Amino acid sequence: MAQVVAPLVTRRTVGVIADGVFKVLLGVAYIVGAAPLGRLLGAPAWLMVASGVTLLIGGGIEIGYTRSRSLRTYTRFMVAYDSGWVLSALGGALLAWQGSSAGGEVWIGYQTAAPIVFAALLAAANPAQTASV
């Protein structure tokens, strides 16, 4: 009896992995370039490093749960995460436009907290149901 097996890697799965890899690479960039990027963005170097560390952790956890969490769960969490990212970027840009020096801190602050929340939600989510054939 032949068994039909779904492809292990779909385009959506590749997208989830790519999102995690992007977070890891962004985290490395924030850590390596903390001082110059912090000056450019108006955020202290320590916040850049903290953000880099949480992005590394969050991205790694995101990649690690790829096989055990449903794509629907990932998609919901990624839409929420990315929506917050856009809103914090817009809020930071608005603050900067108004002459405040807190714009970069708002944006980088979001990137410091959000990956850990995302990772915690993934960890708490129910494992994906596997179909038995």
PDB file of C-alpha atoms in Angstrom:
ATOM      1  CA  MET A   1       0.000   0.000   0.000  1.00  0.00           C
ATOM      2  CA  ALA A   2       1.508   3.318  -1.088  1.00  0.00           C
ATOM      3  CA  GLN A   3       1.519   6.116   1.405  1.00  0.00           C
ATOM      4  CA  VAL A   4       0.985   9.701   0.273  1.00  0.00           C
ATOM      5  CA  VAL A   5       3.284  12.086   2.081  1.00  0.00           C
ATOM      6  CA  ALA A   6       2.858  15.837   1.898  1.00  0.00           C
ATOM      7  CA  PRO A   7       5.974  17.748   0.905  1.00  0.00           C
ATOM      8  CA  LEU A   8       8.008  18.600   4.004  1.00  0.00           C
ATOM      9  CA  VAL A   9       8.831  22.052   2.729  1.00  0.00           C
ATOM     10  CA  THR A  10       6.154  24.268   1.247  1.00  0.00           C
ATOM     11  CA  ARG A  11       6.433  27.862   0.145  1.00  0.00           C
ATOM     12  CA  ARG A  12       4.752  28.985   3.351  1.00  0.00           C
ATOM     13  CA  THR A  13       7.188  26.943   5.428  1.00  0.00           C
ATOM     14  CA  VAL A  14      10.081  28.519   3.561  1.00  0.00           C
ATOM     15  CA  GLY A  15       8.516  31.913   4.351  1.00  0.00           C
ATOM     16  CA  VAL A  16       8.380  31.096   8.060  1.00  0.00           C
ATOM     17  CA  ILE A  17      11.994  29.961   8.046  1.00  0.00           C
ATOM     18  CA  ALA A  18      13.025  33.050   6.065  1.00  0.00           C
ATOM     19  CA  ASP A  19      11.289  35.267   8.620  1.00  0.00           C
ATOM     20  CA  GLY A  20      13.246  33.608  11.418  1.00  0.00           C
ATOM     21  CA  VAL A  21      16.516  33.857   9.486  1.00  0.00           C
ATOM     22  CA  PHE A  22      15.833  37.556   8.817  1.00  0.00           C
ATOM     23  CA  LYS A  23      15.392  38.146  12.559  1.00  0.00           C
ATOM     24  CA  VAL A  24      18.639  36.302  13.319  1.00  0.00           C
ATOM     25  CA  LEU A  25      20.575  38.284  10.693  1.00  0.00           C
ATOM     26  CA  LEU A  26      19.053  41.570  11.866  1.00  0.00           C
ATOM     27  CA  GLY A  27      20.013  40.644  15.424  1.00  0.00           C
ATOM     28  CA  VAL A  28      23.610  40.008  14.380  1.00  0.00           C
ATOM     29  CA  ALA A  29      23.698  43.342  12.523  1.00  0.00           C
ATOM     30  CA  TYR A  30      22.349  45.186  15.585  1.00  0.00           C
ATOM     31  CA  ILE A  31      24.949  43.615  17.858  1.00  0.00           C
ATOM     32  CA  VAL A  32      27.899  44.094  15.505  1.00  0.00           C
ATOM     33  CA  GLY A  33      26.932  47.639  14.533  1.00  0.00           C
ATOM     34  CA  ALA A  34      25.359  48.752  17.816  1.00  0.00           C
ATOM     35  CA  ALA A  35      27.222  52.047  18.170  1.00  0.00           C
ATOM     36  CA  PRO A  36      26.998  53.375  14.586  1.00  0.00           C
ATOM     37  CA  LEU A  37      23.457  52.089  14.037  1.00  0.00           C
ATOM     38  CA  GLY A  38      22.394  53.482  17.401  1.00  0.00           C
ATOM     39  CA  ARG A  39      23.718  56.921  16.467  1.00  0.00           C
ATOM     40  CA  LEU A  40      21.984  56.728  13.093  1.00  0.00           C
ATOM     41  CA  LEU A  41      18.653  55.631  14.592  1.00  0.00           C
ATOM     42  CA  GLY A  42      18.819  57.747  17.733  1.00  0.00           C
ATOM     43  CA  ALA A  43      18.910  54.786  20.104  1.00  0.00           C
ATOM     44  CA  PRO A  44      21.545  53.998  22.719  1.00  0.00           C
ATOM     45  CA  ALA A  45      24.043  51.258  21.893  1.00  0.00           C
ATOM     46  CA  TRP A  46      22.895  49.138  24.851  1.00  0.00           C
ATOM     47  CA  LEU A  47      19.353  49.108  23.439  1.00  0.00           C
ATOM     48  CA  MET A  48      20.696  48.072  20.038  1.00  0.00           C
ATOM     49  CA  VAL A  49      22.577  45.173  21.657  1.00  0.00           C
ATOM     50  CA  ALA A  50      19.530  44.172  23.732  1.00  0.00           C
ATOM     51  CA  SER A  51      17.388  44.260  20.604  1.00  0.00           C
ATOM     52  CA  GLY A  52      19.964  42.202  18.725  1.00  0.00           C
ATOM     53  CA  VAL A  53      19.999  39.560  21.443  1.00  0.00           C
ATOM     54  CA  THR A  54      16.212  39.284  21.583  1.00  0.00           C
ATOM     55  CA  LEU A  55      16.019  39.131  17.787  1.00  0.00           C
ATOM     56  CA  LEU A  56      18.574  36.293  17.803  1.00  0.00           C
ATOM     57  CA  ILE A  57      16.621  34.409  20.460  1.00  0.00           C
ATOM     58  CA  GLY A  58      13.229  35.074  18.888  1.00  0.00           C
ATOM     59  CA  GLY A  59      14.381  34.178  15.380  1.00  0.00           C
ATOM     60  CA  GLY A  60      16.033  30.992  16.616  1.00  0.00           C
ATOM     61  CA  ILE A  61      12.918  29.923  18.484  1.00  0.00           C
ATOM     62  CA  GLU A  62      10.790  30.756  15.444  1.00  0.00           C
ATOM     63  CA  ILE A  63      12.957  28.504  13.265  1.00  0.00           C
ATOM     64  CA  GLY A  64      12.988  25.800  15.937  1.00  0.00           C
ATOM     65  CA  TYR A  65       9.200  25.523  16.147  1.00  0.00           C
ATOM     66  CA  THR A  66       8.698  25.376  12.372  1.00  0.00           C
ATOM     67  CA  ARG A  67       7.863  21.669  12.289  1.00  0.00           C
ATOM     68  CA  SER A  68       5.830  21.541  15.472  1.00  0.00           C
ATOM     69  CA  ARG A  69       3.485  24.513  15.057  1.00  0.00           C
ATOM     70  CA  SER A  70       0.828  24.956  12.398  1.00  0.00           C
ATOM     71  CA  LEU A  71       1.320  27.411   9.570  1.00  0.00           C
ATOM     72  CA  ARG A  72      -1.976  29.013  10.546  1.00  0.00           C
ATOM     73  CA  THR A  73      -0.571  29.754  14.005  1.00  0.00           C
ATOM     74  CA  TYR A  74       2.624  31.157  12.503  1.00  0.00           C
ATOM     75  CA  THR A  75       0.698  33.293  10.036  1.00  0.00           C
ATOM     76  CA  ARG A  76      -1.492  34.842  12.745  1.00  0.00           C
ATOM     77  CA  PHE A  77       1.487  35.617  14.962  1.00  0.00           C
ATOM     78  CA  MET A  78       3.581  36.947  12.063  1.00  0.00           C
ATOM     79  CA  VAL A  79       0.775  39.278  10.931  1.00  0.00           C
ATOM     80  CA  ALA A  80       0.433  40.624  14.479  1.00  0.00           C
ATOM     81  CA  TYR A  81       4.221  40.996  14.865  1.00  0.00           C
ATOM     82  CA  ASP A  82       4.672  42.724  11.516  1.00  0.00           C
ATOM     83  CA  SER A  83       1.665  44.993  12.127  1.00  0.00           C
ATOM     84  CA  GLY A  84       3.230  46.121  15.397  1.00  0.00           C
ATOM     85  CA  TRP A  85       6.553  46.598  13.611  1.00  0.00           C
ATOM     86  CA  VAL A  86       4.928  48.904  11.051  1.00  0.00           C
ATOM     87  CA  LEU A  87       3.011  50.828  13.722  1.00  0.00           C
ATOM     88  CA  SER A  88       6.130  51.306  15.842  1.00  0.00           C
ATOM     89  CA  ALA A  89       8.062  52.465  12.768  1.00  0.00           C
ATOM     90  CA  LEU A  90       5.317  54.949  11.924  1.00  0.00           C
ATOM     91  CA  GLY A  91       5.159  56.120  15.540  1.00  0.00           C
ATOM     92  CA  GLY A  92       8.926  56.514  15.643  1.00  0.00           C
ATOM     93  CA  ALA A  93       8.922  58.415  12.358  1.00  0.00           C
ATOM     94  CA  LEU A  94       6.153  60.708  13.629  1.00  0.00           C
ATOM     95  CA  LEU A  95       8.131  61.432  16.795  1.00  0.00           C
ATOM     96  CA  ALA A  96      11.253  62.157  14.756  1.00  0.00           C
ATOM     97  CA  TRP A  97       9.284  64.404  12.394  1.00  0.00           C
ATOM     98  CA  GLN A  98       8.038  66.366  15.404  1.00  0.00           C
ATOM     99  CA  GLY A  99      11.608  66.870  16.550  1.00  0.00           C
ATOM    100  CA  SER A 100      11.673  64.302  19.343  1.00  0.00           C
ATOM    101  CA  SER A 101      14.762  62.190  19.871  1.00  0.00           C
ATOM    102  CA  ALA A 102      12.669  59.229  21.048  1.00  0.00           C
ATOM    103  CA  GLY A 103      11.669  57.969  17.590  1.00  0.00           C
ATOM    104  CA  GLY A 104      14.512  55.492  17.239  1.00  0.00           C
ATOM    105  CA  GLU A 105      14.054  54.318  20.817  1.00  0.00           C
ATOM    106  CA  VAL A 106      10.382  53.557  20.146  1.00  0.00           C
ATOM    107  CA  TRP A 107      11.170  51.542  17.039  1.00  0.00           C
ATOM    108  CA  ILE A 108      14.143  49.660  18.500  1.00  0.00           C
ATOM    109  CA  GLY A 109      12.272  49.225  21.785  1.00  0.00           C
ATOM    110  CA  TYR A 110       9.512  47.400  19.917  1.00  0.00           C
ATOM    111  CA  GLN A 111      12.091  45.193  18.246  1.00  0.00           C
ATOM    112  CA  THR A 112      13.504  44.410  21.681  1.00  0.00           C
ATOM    113  CA  ALA A 113      10.231  43.274  23.249  1.00  0.00           C
ATOM    114  CA  ALA A 114       8.261  41.837  20.335  1.00  0.00           C
ATOM    115  CA  PRO A 115      10.523  38.878  19.420  1.00  0.00           C
ATOM    116  CA  ILE A 116      10.322  37.547  22.976  1.00  0.00           C
ATOM    117  CA  VAL A 117       6.530  37.894  23.024  1.00  0.00           C
ATOM    118  CA  PHE A 118       6.358  36.188  19.610  1.00  0.00           C
ATOM    119  CA  ALA A 119       8.576  33.337  20.841  1.00  0.00           C
ATOM    120  CA  ALA A 120       6.558  32.940  24.047  1.00  0.00           C
ATOM    121  CA  LEU A 121       3.318  32.752  22.057  1.00  0.00           C
ATOM    122  CA  LEU A 122       4.822  30.109  19.774  1.00  0.00           C
ATOM    123  CA  ALA A 123       6.005  28.099  22.769  1.00  0.00           C
ATOM    124  CA  ALA A 124       2.554  28.286  24.367  1.00  0.00           C
ATOM    125  CA  ALA A 125       0.666  27.436  21.148  1.00  0.00           C
ATOM    126  CA  ASN A 126      -0.713  23.967  20.666  1.00  0.00           C
ATOM    127  CA  PRO A 127       1.475  21.680  18.567  1.00  0.00           C
ATOM    128  CA  ALA A 128       0.378  21.111  14.982  1.00  0.00           C
ATOM    129  CA  GLN A 129      -1.880  18.148  14.456  1.00  0.00           C
ATOM    130  CA  THR A 130      -0.301  15.437  12.363  1.00  0.00           C
ATOM    131  CA  ALA A 131      -2.532  13.438  10.086  1.00  0.00           C
ATOM    132  CA  SER A 132      -2.211   9.707  10.466  1.00  0.00           C
ATOM    133  CA  VAL A 133      -2.563   7.730   7.269  1.00  0.00           C
TER     134      VAL A 133
END
